mmCIF file of N, CA and C in Angstrom:
data_model
loop_
_atom_site.group_PDB
_atom_site.id
_atom_site.type_symbol
_atom_site.label_atom_id
_atom_site.label_comp_id
_atom_site.label_asym_id
_atom_site.label_seq_id
_atom_site.Cartn_x
_atom_site.Cartn_y
_atom_site.Cartn_z
ATOM 1 N N UNK A 22 -60.359 39.734 -44.902
ATOM 2 C CA UNK A 22 -59.626 38.622 -45.406
ATOM 3 C C UNK A 22 -58.135 38.937 -45.371
ATOM 4 N N UNK A 23 -57.341 37.931 -44.871
ATOM 5 C CA UNK A 23 -55.900 38.145 -44.741
ATOM 6 C C UNK A 23 -55.212 37.897 -46.066
ATOM 7 N N UNK A 24 -54.202 38.707 -46.313
ATOM 8 C CA UNK A 24 -53.420 38.537 -47.533
ATOM 9 C C UNK A 24 -52.262 37.594 -47.245
ATOM 10 N N UNK A 25 -51.665 36.999 -48.262
ATOM 11 C CA UNK A 25 -50.529 36.094 -48.044
ATOM 12 C C UNK A 25 -49.381 36.770 -47.306
ATOM 13 N N UNK A 26 -49.176 38.062 -47.484
ATOM 14 C CA UNK A 26 -48.109 38.772 -46.780
ATOM 15 C C UNK A 26 -48.408 38.789 -45.293
ATOM 16 N N UNK A 27 -49.669 39.042 -44.907
ATOM 17 C CA UNK A 27 -50.054 39.043 -43.495
ATOM 18 C C UNK A 27 -49.881 37.650 -42.895
ATOM 19 N N UNK A 28 -50.210 36.605 -43.647
ATOM 20 C CA UNK A 28 -50.042 35.238 -43.146
ATOM 21 C C UNK A 28 -48.557 34.952 -42.923
ATOM 22 N N UNK A 29 -47.713 35.421 -43.839
ATOM 23 C CA UNK A 29 -46.279 35.219 -43.699
ATOM 24 C C UNK A 29 -45.756 35.986 -42.495
ATOM 25 N N UNK A 30 -46.274 37.180 -42.266
ATOM 26 C CA UNK A 30 -45.859 37.996 -41.130
ATOM 27 C C UNK A 30 -46.214 37.297 -39.831
ATOM 28 N N UNK A 31 -47.317 36.591 -39.770
ATOM 29 C CA UNK A 31 -47.712 35.858 -38.569
ATOM 30 C C UNK A 31 -46.906 34.564 -38.436
ATOM 31 N N UNK A 32 -46.541 33.953 -39.523
ATOM 32 C CA UNK A 32 -45.860 32.664 -39.502
ATOM 33 C C UNK A 32 -44.405 32.791 -39.054
ATOM 34 N N UNK A 33 -43.686 33.798 -39.480
ATOM 35 C CA UNK A 33 -42.271 33.955 -39.130
ATOM 36 C C UNK A 33 -42.084 34.094 -37.621
ATOM 37 N N UNK A 34 -42.816 34.985 -36.910
ATOM 38 C CA UNK A 34 -42.631 35.049 -35.451
ATOM 39 C C UNK A 34 -42.975 33.723 -34.759
ATOM 40 N N UNK A 35 -43.991 33.018 -35.254
ATOM 41 C CA UNK A 35 -44.365 31.741 -34.645
ATOM 42 C C UNK A 35 -43.246 30.714 -34.845
ATOM 43 N N UNK A 36 -42.647 30.717 -36.029
ATOM 44 C CA UNK A 36 -41.538 29.798 -36.288
ATOM 45 C C UNK A 36 -40.346 30.112 -35.388
ATOM 46 N N UNK A 37 -40.070 31.395 -35.199
ATOM 47 C CA UNK A 37 -38.963 31.790 -34.327
ATOM 48 C C UNK A 37 -39.210 31.354 -32.887
ATOM 49 N N UNK A 38 -40.439 31.509 -32.405
ATOM 50 C CA UNK A 38 -40.782 31.089 -31.038
ATOM 51 C C UNK A 38 -40.616 29.582 -30.912
ATOM 52 N N UNK A 39 -41.134 28.834 -31.881
ATOM 53 C CA UNK A 39 -41.026 27.373 -31.835
ATOM 54 C C UNK A 39 -39.561 26.937 -31.915
ATOM 55 N N UNK A 40 -38.792 27.567 -32.812
ATOM 56 C CA UNK A 40 -37.388 27.212 -32.960
ATOM 57 C C UNK A 40 -36.616 27.532 -31.684
ATOM 58 N N UNK A 41 -36.862 28.712 -31.109
ATOM 59 C CA UNK A 41 -36.175 29.114 -29.877
ATOM 60 C C UNK A 41 -36.499 28.162 -28.739
ATOM 61 N N UNK A 42 -37.761 27.786 -28.620
ATOM 62 C CA UNK A 42 -38.177 26.855 -27.570
ATOM 63 C C UNK A 42 -37.493 25.504 -27.759
ATOM 64 N N UNK A 43 -37.456 25.022 -28.990
ATOM 65 C CA UNK A 43 -36.817 23.736 -29.275
ATOM 66 C C UNK A 43 -35.313 23.802 -28.995
ATOM 67 N N UNK A 44 -34.681 24.913 -29.339
ATOM 68 C CA UNK A 44 -33.252 25.077 -29.113
ATOM 69 C C UNK A 44 -32.932 25.094 -27.621
ATOM 70 N N UNK A 45 -33.691 25.852 -26.847
ATOM 71 C CA UNK A 45 -33.486 25.914 -25.392
ATOM 72 C C UNK A 45 -33.688 24.534 -24.782
ATOM 73 N N UNK A 46 -34.719 23.819 -25.193
ATOM 74 C CA UNK A 46 -34.995 22.482 -24.678
ATOM 75 C C UNK A 46 -33.829 21.537 -24.993
ATOM 76 N N UNK A 47 -33.338 21.591 -26.225
ATOM 77 C CA UNK A 47 -32.226 20.722 -26.631
ATOM 78 C C UNK A 47 -30.963 21.032 -25.827
ATOM 79 N N UNK A 48 -30.696 22.306 -25.601
ATOM 80 C CA UNK A 48 -29.529 22.688 -24.807
ATOM 81 C C UNK A 48 -29.649 22.194 -23.372
ATOM 82 N N UNK A 49 -30.818 22.359 -22.770
ATOM 83 C CA UNK A 49 -31.019 21.907 -21.389
ATOM 84 C C UNK A 49 -30.865 20.397 -21.267
ATOM 85 N N UNK A 50 -31.433 19.665 -22.200
ATOM 86 C CA UNK A 50 -31.311 18.204 -22.174
ATOM 87 C C UNK A 50 -29.852 17.803 -22.366
ATOM 88 N N UNK A 51 -29.177 18.457 -23.287
ATOM 89 C CA UNK A 51 -27.773 18.138 -23.549
ATOM 90 C C UNK A 51 -26.885 18.440 -22.360
ATOM 91 N N UNK A 52 -27.096 19.580 -21.722
ATOM 92 C CA UNK A 52 -26.278 19.948 -20.572
ATOM 93 C C UNK A 52 -26.579 19.088 -19.359
ATOM 94 N N UNK A 53 -27.812 18.656 -19.215
ATOM 95 C CA UNK A 53 -28.169 17.809 -18.076
ATOM 96 C C UNK A 53 -27.437 16.479 -18.145
ATOM 97 N N UNK A 54 -27.111 16.028 -19.322
ATOM 98 C CA UNK A 54 -26.405 14.759 -19.483
ATOM 99 C C UNK A 54 -24.905 14.883 -19.283
ATOM 100 N N UNK A 55 -24.391 16.109 -19.202
ATOM 101 C CA UNK A 55 -22.953 16.303 -19.029
ATOM 102 C C UNK A 55 -22.596 16.209 -17.559
ATOM 103 N N UNK A 56 -21.584 15.433 -17.270
ATOM 104 C CA UNK A 56 -21.083 15.329 -15.906
ATOM 105 C C UNK A 56 -19.581 15.473 -15.957
ATOM 106 N N UNK A 57 -19.053 16.150 -14.962
ATOM 107 C CA UNK A 57 -17.611 16.258 -14.870
ATOM 108 C C UNK A 57 -17.091 14.910 -14.388
ATOM 109 N N UNK A 58 -16.128 14.368 -15.129
ATOM 110 C CA UNK A 58 -15.564 13.085 -14.729
ATOM 111 C C UNK A 58 -14.672 13.293 -13.525
ATOM 112 N N UNK A 59 -14.912 12.515 -12.486
ATOM 113 C CA UNK A 59 -14.065 12.584 -11.311
ATOM 114 C C UNK A 59 -13.522 11.201 -11.021
ATOM 115 N N UNK A 60 -12.287 11.182 -10.653
ATOM 116 C CA UNK A 60 -11.663 9.936 -10.250
ATOM 117 C C UNK A 60 -11.403 10.040 -8.766
ATOM 118 N N UNK A 61 -12.033 9.169 -8.011
ATOM 119 C CA UNK A 61 -11.830 9.215 -6.577
ATOM 120 C C UNK A 61 -10.609 8.396 -6.214
ATOM 121 N N UNK A 62 -9.749 9.010 -5.426
ATOM 122 C CA UNK A 62 -8.560 8.336 -4.942
ATOM 123 C C UNK A 62 -8.785 8.041 -3.472
ATOM 124 N N UNK A 63 -8.562 6.796 -3.088
ATOM 125 C CA UNK A 63 -8.691 6.438 -1.686
ATOM 126 C C UNK A 63 -7.691 7.266 -0.890
ATOM 127 N N UNK A 64 -8.121 7.841 0.260
ATOM 128 C CA UNK A 64 -7.223 8.699 1.038
ATOM 129 C C UNK A 64 -5.892 8.044 1.382
ATOM 130 N N UNK A 65 -5.929 6.747 1.718
ATOM 131 C CA UNK A 65 -4.677 6.102 2.095
ATOM 132 C C UNK A 65 -3.767 5.861 0.892
ATOM 133 N N UNK A 66 -4.335 5.798 -0.307
ATOM 134 C CA UNK A 66 -3.524 5.583 -1.510
ATOM 135 C C UNK A 66 -2.628 6.782 -1.800
ATOM 136 N N UNK A 67 -3.009 7.951 -1.314
ATOM 137 C CA UNK A 67 -2.205 9.156 -1.507
ATOM 138 C C UNK A 67 -0.818 8.968 -0.888
ATOM 139 N N UNK A 68 -0.749 8.252 0.232
ATOM 140 C CA UNK A 68 0.504 8.069 0.964
ATOM 141 C C UNK A 68 1.276 6.823 0.545
ATOM 142 N N UNK A 69 0.632 5.917 -0.161
ATOM 143 C CA UNK A 69 1.237 4.622 -0.464
ATOM 144 C C UNK A 69 2.569 4.766 -1.196
ATOM 145 N N UNK A 70 3.566 4.004 -0.743
ATOM 146 C CA UNK A 70 4.856 4.004 -1.413
ATOM 147 C C UNK A 70 6.009 3.801 -0.462
ATOM 148 N N UNK A 71 7.209 3.862 -1.023
ATOM 149 C CA UNK A 71 8.442 3.746 -0.247
ATOM 150 C C UNK A 71 9.080 5.120 -0.171
ATOM 151 N N UNK A 72 9.521 5.483 1.020
ATOM 152 C CA UNK A 72 10.102 6.799 1.275
ATOM 153 C C UNK A 72 11.528 6.643 1.785
ATOM 154 N N UNK A 73 12.354 7.649 1.502
ATOM 155 C CA UNK A 73 13.712 7.658 2.035
ATOM 156 C C UNK A 73 13.879 8.866 2.931
ATOM 157 N N UNK A 74 14.314 8.603 4.162
ATOM 158 C CA UNK A 74 14.590 9.685 5.113
ATOM 159 C C UNK A 74 15.708 10.530 4.535
ATOM 160 N N UNK A 75 15.496 11.837 4.507
ATOM 161 C CA UNK A 75 16.479 12.757 3.952
ATOM 162 C C UNK A 75 17.494 13.148 5.030
ATOM 163 N N UNK A 76 18.756 13.092 4.710
ATOM 164 C CA UNK A 76 19.817 13.499 5.624
ATOM 165 C C UNK A 76 21.093 13.693 4.821
ATOM 166 N N UNK A 77 21.888 14.679 5.237
ATOM 167 C CA UNK A 77 23.181 14.871 4.584
ATOM 168 C C UNK A 77 24.165 13.797 5.039
ATOM 169 N N UNK A 78 23.882 13.176 6.186
ATOM 170 C CA UNK A 78 24.715 12.093 6.715
ATOM 171 C C UNK A 78 24.171 10.757 6.217
ATOM 172 N N UNK A 79 24.889 10.073 5.333
ATOM 173 C CA UNK A 79 24.397 8.796 4.794
ATOM 174 C C UNK A 79 24.047 7.772 5.872
ATOM 175 N N UNK A 80 24.720 7.825 7.006
ATOM 176 C CA UNK A 80 24.448 6.868 8.084
ATOM 177 C C UNK A 80 23.061 7.083 8.697
ATOM 178 N N UNK A 81 22.487 8.258 8.509
ATOM 179 C CA UNK A 81 21.167 8.562 9.088
ATOM 180 C C UNK A 81 20.031 8.380 8.084
ATOM 181 N N UNK A 82 20.348 7.946 6.881
ATOM 182 C CA UNK A 82 19.309 7.696 5.880
ATOM 183 C C UNK A 82 18.771 6.284 6.053
ATOM 184 N N UNK A 83 17.487 6.139 5.814
ATOM 185 C CA UNK A 83 16.851 4.821 5.843
ATOM 186 C C UNK A 83 15.571 4.915 5.036
ATOM 187 N N UNK A 84 14.996 3.783 4.712
ATOM 188 C CA UNK A 84 13.733 3.781 3.978
ATOM 189 C C UNK A 84 12.634 3.196 4.847
ATOM 190 N N UNK A 85 11.424 3.631 4.567
ATOM 191 C CA UNK A 85 10.239 3.046 5.192
ATOM 192 C C UNK A 85 9.146 2.981 4.141
ATOM 193 N N UNK A 86 8.173 2.125 4.403
ATOM 194 C CA UNK A 86 7.112 1.880 3.429
ATOM 195 C C UNK A 86 5.760 2.161 4.057
ATOM 196 N N UNK A 87 4.871 2.761 3.274
ATOM 197 C CA UNK A 87 3.496 3.012 3.715
ATOM 198 C C UNK A 87 2.559 2.240 2.799
ATOM 199 N N UNK A 88 1.709 1.428 3.416
ATOM 200 C CA UNK A 88 0.724 0.628 2.677
ATOM 201 C C UNK A 88 -0.650 0.769 3.312
ATOM 202 N N UNK A 89 -1.716 0.741 2.509
ATOM 203 C CA UNK A 89 -3.073 0.803 3.054
ATOM 204 C C UNK A 89 -3.399 -0.456 3.850
ATOM 205 N N UNK A 90 -4.241 -0.284 4.863
ATOM 206 C CA UNK A 90 -4.777 -1.422 5.612
ATOM 207 C C UNK A 90 -6.147 -1.699 5.009
ATOM 208 N N UNK A 91 -6.284 -2.803 4.309
ATOM 209 C CA UNK A 91 -7.509 -3.108 3.561
ATOM 210 C C UNK A 91 -8.740 -3.195 4.456
ATOM 211 N N UNK A 92 -8.569 -3.654 5.678
ATOM 212 C CA UNK A 92 -9.721 -3.877 6.556
ATOM 213 C C UNK A 92 -10.147 -2.635 7.331
ATOM 214 N N UNK A 93 -9.403 -1.526 7.207
ATOM 215 C CA UNK A 93 -9.725 -0.305 7.954
ATOM 216 C C UNK A 93 -9.733 0.896 7.011
ATOM 217 N N UNK A 94 -10.811 1.646 7.051
ATOM 218 C CA UNK A 94 -10.940 2.830 6.209
ATOM 219 C C UNK A 94 -9.938 3.896 6.635
ATOM 220 N N UNK A 95 -9.321 4.551 5.665
ATOM 221 C CA UNK A 95 -8.399 5.668 5.897
ATOM 222 C C UNK A 95 -7.254 5.317 6.838
ATOM 223 N N UNK A 96 -6.794 4.078 6.799
ATOM 224 C CA UNK A 96 -5.723 3.640 7.689
ATOM 225 C C UNK A 96 -4.581 3.054 6.870
ATOM 226 N N UNK A 97 -3.357 3.394 7.289
ATOM 227 C CA UNK A 97 -2.162 2.869 6.639
ATOM 228 C C UNK A 97 -1.235 2.264 7.688
ATOM 229 N N UNK A 98 -0.332 1.404 7.223
ATOM 230 C CA UNK A 98 0.733 0.876 8.071
ATOM 231 C C UNK A 98 2.045 1.463 7.583
ATOM 232 N N UNK A 99 2.824 1.980 8.519
ATOM 233 C CA UNK A 99 4.159 2.484 8.206
ATOM 234 C C UNK A 99 5.145 1.431 8.707
ATOM 235 N N UNK A 100 5.858 0.807 7.784
ATOM 236 C CA UNK A 100 6.846 -0.216 8.146
ATOM 237 C C UNK A 100 8.212 0.436 8.298
ATOM 238 N N UNK A 101 8.925 0.080 9.367
ATOM 239 C CA UNK A 101 10.248 0.619 9.697
ATOM 240 C C UNK A 101 10.175 2.104 10.063
ATOM 241 N N UNK A 102 9.172 2.452 10.863
ATOM 242 C CA UNK A 102 8.998 3.849 11.261
ATOM 243 C C UNK A 102 10.206 4.322 12.067
ATOM 244 N N UNK A 103 10.762 5.447 11.688
ATOM 245 C CA UNK A 103 11.908 6.086 12.349
ATOM 246 C C UNK A 103 13.097 5.136 12.476
ATOM 247 N N UNK A 104 13.095 4.111 11.657
ATOM 248 C CA UNK A 104 14.180 3.130 11.601
ATOM 249 C C UNK A 104 14.316 2.306 12.883
ATOM 250 N N UNK A 105 13.238 2.280 13.723
ATOM 251 C CA UNK A 105 13.329 1.449 14.918
ATOM 252 C C UNK A 105 12.005 0.831 15.357
ATOM 253 N N UNK A 106 10.882 1.217 14.769
ATOM 254 C CA UNK A 106 9.601 0.593 15.111
ATOM 255 C C UNK A 106 9.114 -0.147 13.865
ATOM 256 N N UNK A 107 8.949 -1.479 13.973
ATOM 257 C CA UNK A 107 8.615 -2.276 12.783
ATOM 258 C C UNK A 107 7.343 -1.836 12.061
ATOM 259 N N UNK A 108 6.224 -1.681 12.776
ATOM 260 C CA UNK A 108 4.953 -1.338 12.130
ATOM 261 C C UNK A 108 4.144 -0.382 12.994
ATOM 262 N N UNK A 109 3.759 0.730 12.388
ATOM 263 C CA UNK A 109 2.947 1.745 13.062
ATOM 264 C C UNK A 109 1.702 1.968 12.222
ATOM 265 N N UNK A 110 0.545 2.081 12.881
ATOM 266 C CA UNK A 110 -0.689 2.411 12.156
ATOM 267 C C UNK A 110 -0.928 3.907 12.229
ATOM 268 N N UNK A 111 -1.439 4.458 11.135
ATOM 269 C CA UNK A 111 -1.779 5.879 11.082
ATOM 270 C C UNK A 111 -3.067 6.040 10.291
ATOM 271 N N UNK A 112 -3.818 7.087 10.611
ATOM 272 C CA UNK A 112 -5.019 7.402 9.841
ATOM 273 C C UNK A 112 -4.685 8.549 8.893
ATOM 274 N N UNK A 113 -5.424 8.603 7.791
ATOM 275 C CA UNK A 113 -5.170 9.623 6.785
ATOM 276 C C UNK A 113 -6.434 10.419 6.491
ATOM 277 N N UNK A 114 -6.224 11.668 6.145
ATOM 278 C CA UNK A 114 -7.310 12.546 5.720
ATOM 279 C C UNK A 114 -6.698 13.566 4.769
ATOM 280 N N UNK A 115 -7.026 13.439 3.497
ATOM 281 C CA UNK A 115 -6.413 14.330 2.506
ATOM 282 C C UNK A 115 -4.918 14.089 2.464
ATOM 283 N N UNK A 116 -4.139 15.144 2.699
ATOM 284 C CA UNK A 116 -2.682 14.995 2.699
ATOM 285 C C UNK A 116 -2.112 14.956 4.118
ATOM 286 N N UNK A 117 -2.994 14.712 5.109
ATOM 287 C CA UNK A 117 -2.561 14.667 6.511
ATOM 288 C C UNK A 117 -2.577 13.240 7.030
ATOM 289 N N UNK A 118 -1.636 12.970 7.905
ATOM 290 C CA UNK A 118 -1.479 11.650 8.494
ATOM 291 C C UNK A 118 -1.432 11.833 10.010
ATOM 292 N N UNK A 119 -2.142 10.995 10.760
ATOM 293 C CA UNK A 119 -2.162 11.092 12.217
ATOM 294 C C UNK A 119 -1.806 9.747 12.830
ATOM 295 N N UNK A 120 -0.845 9.777 13.748
ATOM 296 C CA UNK A 120 -0.474 8.576 14.497
ATOM 297 C C UNK A 120 -1.049 8.742 15.899
ATOM 298 N N UNK A 121 -2.124 8.004 16.162
ATOM 299 C CA UNK A 121 -2.706 8.010 17.511
ATOM 300 C C UNK A 121 -1.762 7.245 18.433
ATOM 301 N N UNK A 122 -1.915 7.453 19.729
ATOM 302 C CA UNK A 122 -1.027 6.818 20.708
ATOM 303 C C UNK A 122 -1.006 5.299 20.528
ATOM 304 N N UNK A 123 0.208 4.780 20.368
ATOM 305 C CA UNK A 123 0.436 3.339 20.277
ATOM 306 C C UNK A 123 1.583 2.990 21.213
ATOM 307 N N UNK A 124 1.483 1.833 21.845
ATOM 308 C CA UNK A 124 2.485 1.402 22.819
ATOM 309 C C UNK A 124 3.257 0.213 22.250
ATOM 310 N N UNK A 125 4.583 0.251 22.433
ATOM 311 C CA UNK A 125 5.464 -0.792 21.915
ATOM 312 C C UNK A 125 6.415 -1.258 23.013
ATOM 313 N N UNK A 126 6.702 -2.562 23.060
ATOM 314 C CA UNK A 126 7.684 -3.057 24.037
ATOM 315 C C UNK A 126 9.098 -2.661 23.605
ATOM 316 N N UNK A 127 9.964 -2.495 24.584
ATOM 317 C CA UNK A 127 11.355 -2.155 24.319
ATOM 318 C C UNK A 127 12.211 -3.356 24.713
ATOM 319 N N UNK A 128 13.192 -3.680 23.876
ATOM 320 C CA UNK A 128 14.059 -4.808 24.227
ATOM 321 C C UNK A 128 14.764 -4.507 25.549
ATOM 322 N N UNK A 129 14.855 -5.499 26.388
ATOM 323 C CA UNK A 129 15.449 -5.317 27.710
ATOM 324 C C UNK A 129 14.411 -4.923 28.752
ATOM 325 N N UNK A 130 13.145 -4.840 28.352
ATOM 326 C CA UNK A 130 12.071 -4.494 29.283
ATOM 327 C C UNK A 130 11.604 -3.065 29.116
ATOM 328 N N UNK A 131 10.436 -2.809 29.598
ATOM 329 C CA UNK A 131 9.847 -1.483 29.497
ATOM 330 C C UNK A 131 9.048 -1.323 28.213
ATOM 331 N N UNK A 132 8.574 -0.116 28.024
ATOM 332 C CA UNK A 132 7.789 0.167 26.826
ATOM 333 C C UNK A 132 7.866 1.641 26.480
ATOM 334 N N UNK A 133 7.491 1.952 25.270
ATOM 335 C CA UNK A 133 7.412 3.338 24.819
ATOM 336 C C UNK A 133 6.050 3.552 24.177
ATOM 337 N N UNK A 134 5.598 4.804 24.195
ATOM 338 C CA UNK A 134 4.384 5.153 23.451
ATOM 339 C C UNK A 134 4.781 6.141 22.360
ATOM 340 N N UNK A 135 4.048 6.088 21.278
ATOM 341 C CA UNK A 135 4.343 6.917 20.112
ATOM 342 C C UNK A 135 3.090 7.655 19.681
ATOM 343 N N UNK A 136 3.208 8.939 19.404
ATOM 344 C CA UNK A 136 2.148 9.737 18.784
ATOM 345 C C UNK A 136 2.812 10.604 17.718
ATOM 346 N N UNK A 137 2.026 11.066 16.761
ATOM 347 C CA UNK A 137 2.615 11.940 15.758
ATOM 348 C C UNK A 137 1.618 12.410 14.726
ATOM 349 N N UNK A 138 2.085 13.313 13.901
ATOM 350 C CA UNK A 138 1.272 13.803 12.783
ATOM 351 C C UNK A 138 2.194 14.196 11.643
ATOM 352 N N UNK A 139 1.661 14.058 10.445
ATOM 353 C CA UNK A 139 2.476 14.360 9.281
ATOM 354 C C UNK A 139 1.674 15.017 8.183
ATOM 355 N N UNK A 140 2.395 15.531 7.213
ATOM 356 C CA UNK A 140 1.762 16.166 6.062
ATOM 357 C C UNK A 140 2.565 15.800 4.811
ATOM 358 N N UNK A 141 1.837 15.495 3.758
ATOM 359 C CA UNK A 141 2.442 15.138 2.478
ATOM 360 C C UNK A 141 2.293 16.317 1.529
ATOM 361 N N UNK A 142 3.414 16.760 0.975
ATOM 362 C CA UNK A 142 3.413 17.853 0.011
ATOM 363 C C UNK A 142 4.190 17.378 -1.212
ATOM 364 N N UNK A 143 3.448 17.035 -2.270
ATOM 365 C CA UNK A 143 4.093 16.437 -3.441
ATOM 366 C C UNK A 143 4.625 15.069 -3.061
ATOM 367 N N UNK A 144 5.922 14.873 -3.217
ATOM 368 C CA UNK A 144 6.555 13.609 -2.829
ATOM 369 C C UNK A 144 7.291 13.710 -1.499
ATOM 370 N N UNK A 145 7.158 14.835 -0.807
ATOM 371 C CA UNK A 145 7.835 15.020 0.481
ATOM 372 C C UNK A 145 6.849 14.799 1.624
ATOM 373 N N UNK A 146 7.219 13.929 2.542
ATOM 374 C CA UNK A 146 6.411 13.628 3.720
ATOM 375 C C UNK A 146 7.186 14.073 4.950
ATOM 376 N N UNK A 147 6.553 14.917 5.762
ATOM 377 C CA UNK A 147 7.152 15.387 7.008
ATOM 378 C C UNK A 147 6.308 14.866 8.158
ATOM 379 N N UNK A 148 6.946 14.153 9.089
ATOM 380 C CA UNK A 148 6.245 13.605 10.249
ATOM 381 C C UNK A 148 6.935 14.096 11.516
ATOM 382 N N UNK A 149 6.175 14.776 12.376
ATOM 383 C CA UNK A 149 6.630 15.143 13.715
ATOM 384 C C UNK A 149 6.072 14.104 14.666
ATOM 385 N N UNK A 150 6.904 13.565 15.535
ATOM 386 C CA UNK A 150 6.428 12.523 16.437
ATOM 387 C C UNK A 150 7.058 12.666 17.821
ATOM 388 N N UNK A 151 6.403 12.056 18.800
ATOM 389 C CA UNK A 151 6.884 12.048 20.182
ATOM 390 C C UNK A 151 6.929 10.621 20.683
ATOM 391 N N UNK A 152 8.027 10.287 21.333
ATOM 392 C CA UNK A 152 8.201 8.987 21.976
ATOM 393 C C UNK A 152 8.298 9.248 23.473
ATOM 394 N N UNK A 153 7.514 8.517 24.246
ATOM 395 C CA UNK A 153 7.520 8.657 25.704
ATOM 396 C C UNK A 153 7.615 7.279 26.331
ATOM 397 N N UNK A 154 8.252 7.223 27.502
ATOM 398 C CA UNK A 154 8.361 5.947 28.212
ATOM 399 C C UNK A 154 9.764 5.748 28.722
ATOM 400 N N UNK A 155 10.260 4.511 28.612
ATOM 401 C CA UNK A 155 11.603 4.213 29.110
ATOM 402 C C UNK A 155 12.662 5.016 28.352
ATOM 403 N N UNK A 156 12.315 5.502 27.195
ATOM 404 C CA UNK A 156 13.138 6.426 26.420
ATOM 405 C C UNK A 156 12.185 7.498 25.898
ATOM 406 N N UNK A 157 12.499 8.777 26.115
ATOM 407 C CA UNK A 157 11.595 9.855 25.693
ATOM 408 C C UNK A 157 12.333 10.865 24.825
ATOM 409 N N UNK A 158 11.714 11.206 23.707
ATOM 410 C CA UNK A 158 12.273 12.234 22.831
ATOM 411 C C UNK A 158 11.230 12.630 21.791
ATOM 412 N N UNK A 159 11.469 13.776 21.153
ATOM 413 C CA UNK A 159 10.646 14.230 20.035
ATOM 414 C C UNK A 159 11.483 14.092 18.767
ATOM 415 N N UNK A 160 10.831 13.682 17.696
ATOM 416 C CA UNK A 160 11.566 13.471 16.455
ATOM 417 C C UNK A 160 10.883 14.100 15.259
ATOM 418 N N UNK A 161 11.644 14.235 14.203
ATOM 419 C CA UNK A 161 11.151 14.776 12.942
ATOM 420 C C UNK A 161 11.701 13.906 11.823
ATOM 421 N N UNK A 162 10.816 13.434 10.981
ATOM 422 C CA UNK A 162 11.236 12.662 9.813
ATOM 423 C C UNK A 162 10.804 13.416 8.567
ATOM 424 N N UNK A 163 11.767 13.766 7.743
ATOM 425 C CA UNK A 163 11.491 14.358 6.438
ATOM 426 C C UNK A 163 11.950 13.339 5.404
ATOM 427 N N UNK A 164 11.001 12.861 4.620
ATOM 428 C CA UNK A 164 11.315 11.778 3.694
ATOM 429 C C UNK A 164 10.742 12.069 2.316
ATOM 430 N N UNK A 165 11.434 11.547 1.316
ATOM 431 C CA UNK A 165 11.003 11.728 -0.070
ATOM 432 C C UNK A 165 10.565 10.386 -0.632
ATOM 433 N N UNK A 166 9.422 10.400 -1.320
ATOM 434 C CA UNK A 166 8.930 9.180 -1.953
ATOM 435 C C UNK A 166 9.894 8.780 -3.070
ATOM 436 N N UNK A 167 10.224 7.487 -3.095
ATOM 437 C CA UNK A 167 11.162 6.971 -4.113
ATOM 438 C C UNK A 167 10.423 6.633 -5.386
#
């Protein structure tokens, strides 16, 4: 016949096992419900804004604007590109911008093609580009978001 002390000795370990199991279960259920909140930013929204070309010569400063193209994924329009092309389309990926070959008419006849790539670091956007055609040159635009 078991004494009350022996019954208590058997009951305490059983209670600890049950409590430990319940605690582990509660922790697992609680942690499973936790999710890290993430806010997704559309890739083209990273570039959106008005930029000012940086130059020590005020005559060489100008502004251009980058806006998302709603109908195309990861695509933006650059208005007043290099202060001489009204609208250029570019694709975006992270902080990188790519200008695939685009052809534009030149006043007085002829045409030029434009390609380029850029990178956004903070509020500074650097775009290296090439113009080929009736006028050919390579350019660099370093601009700060206003």
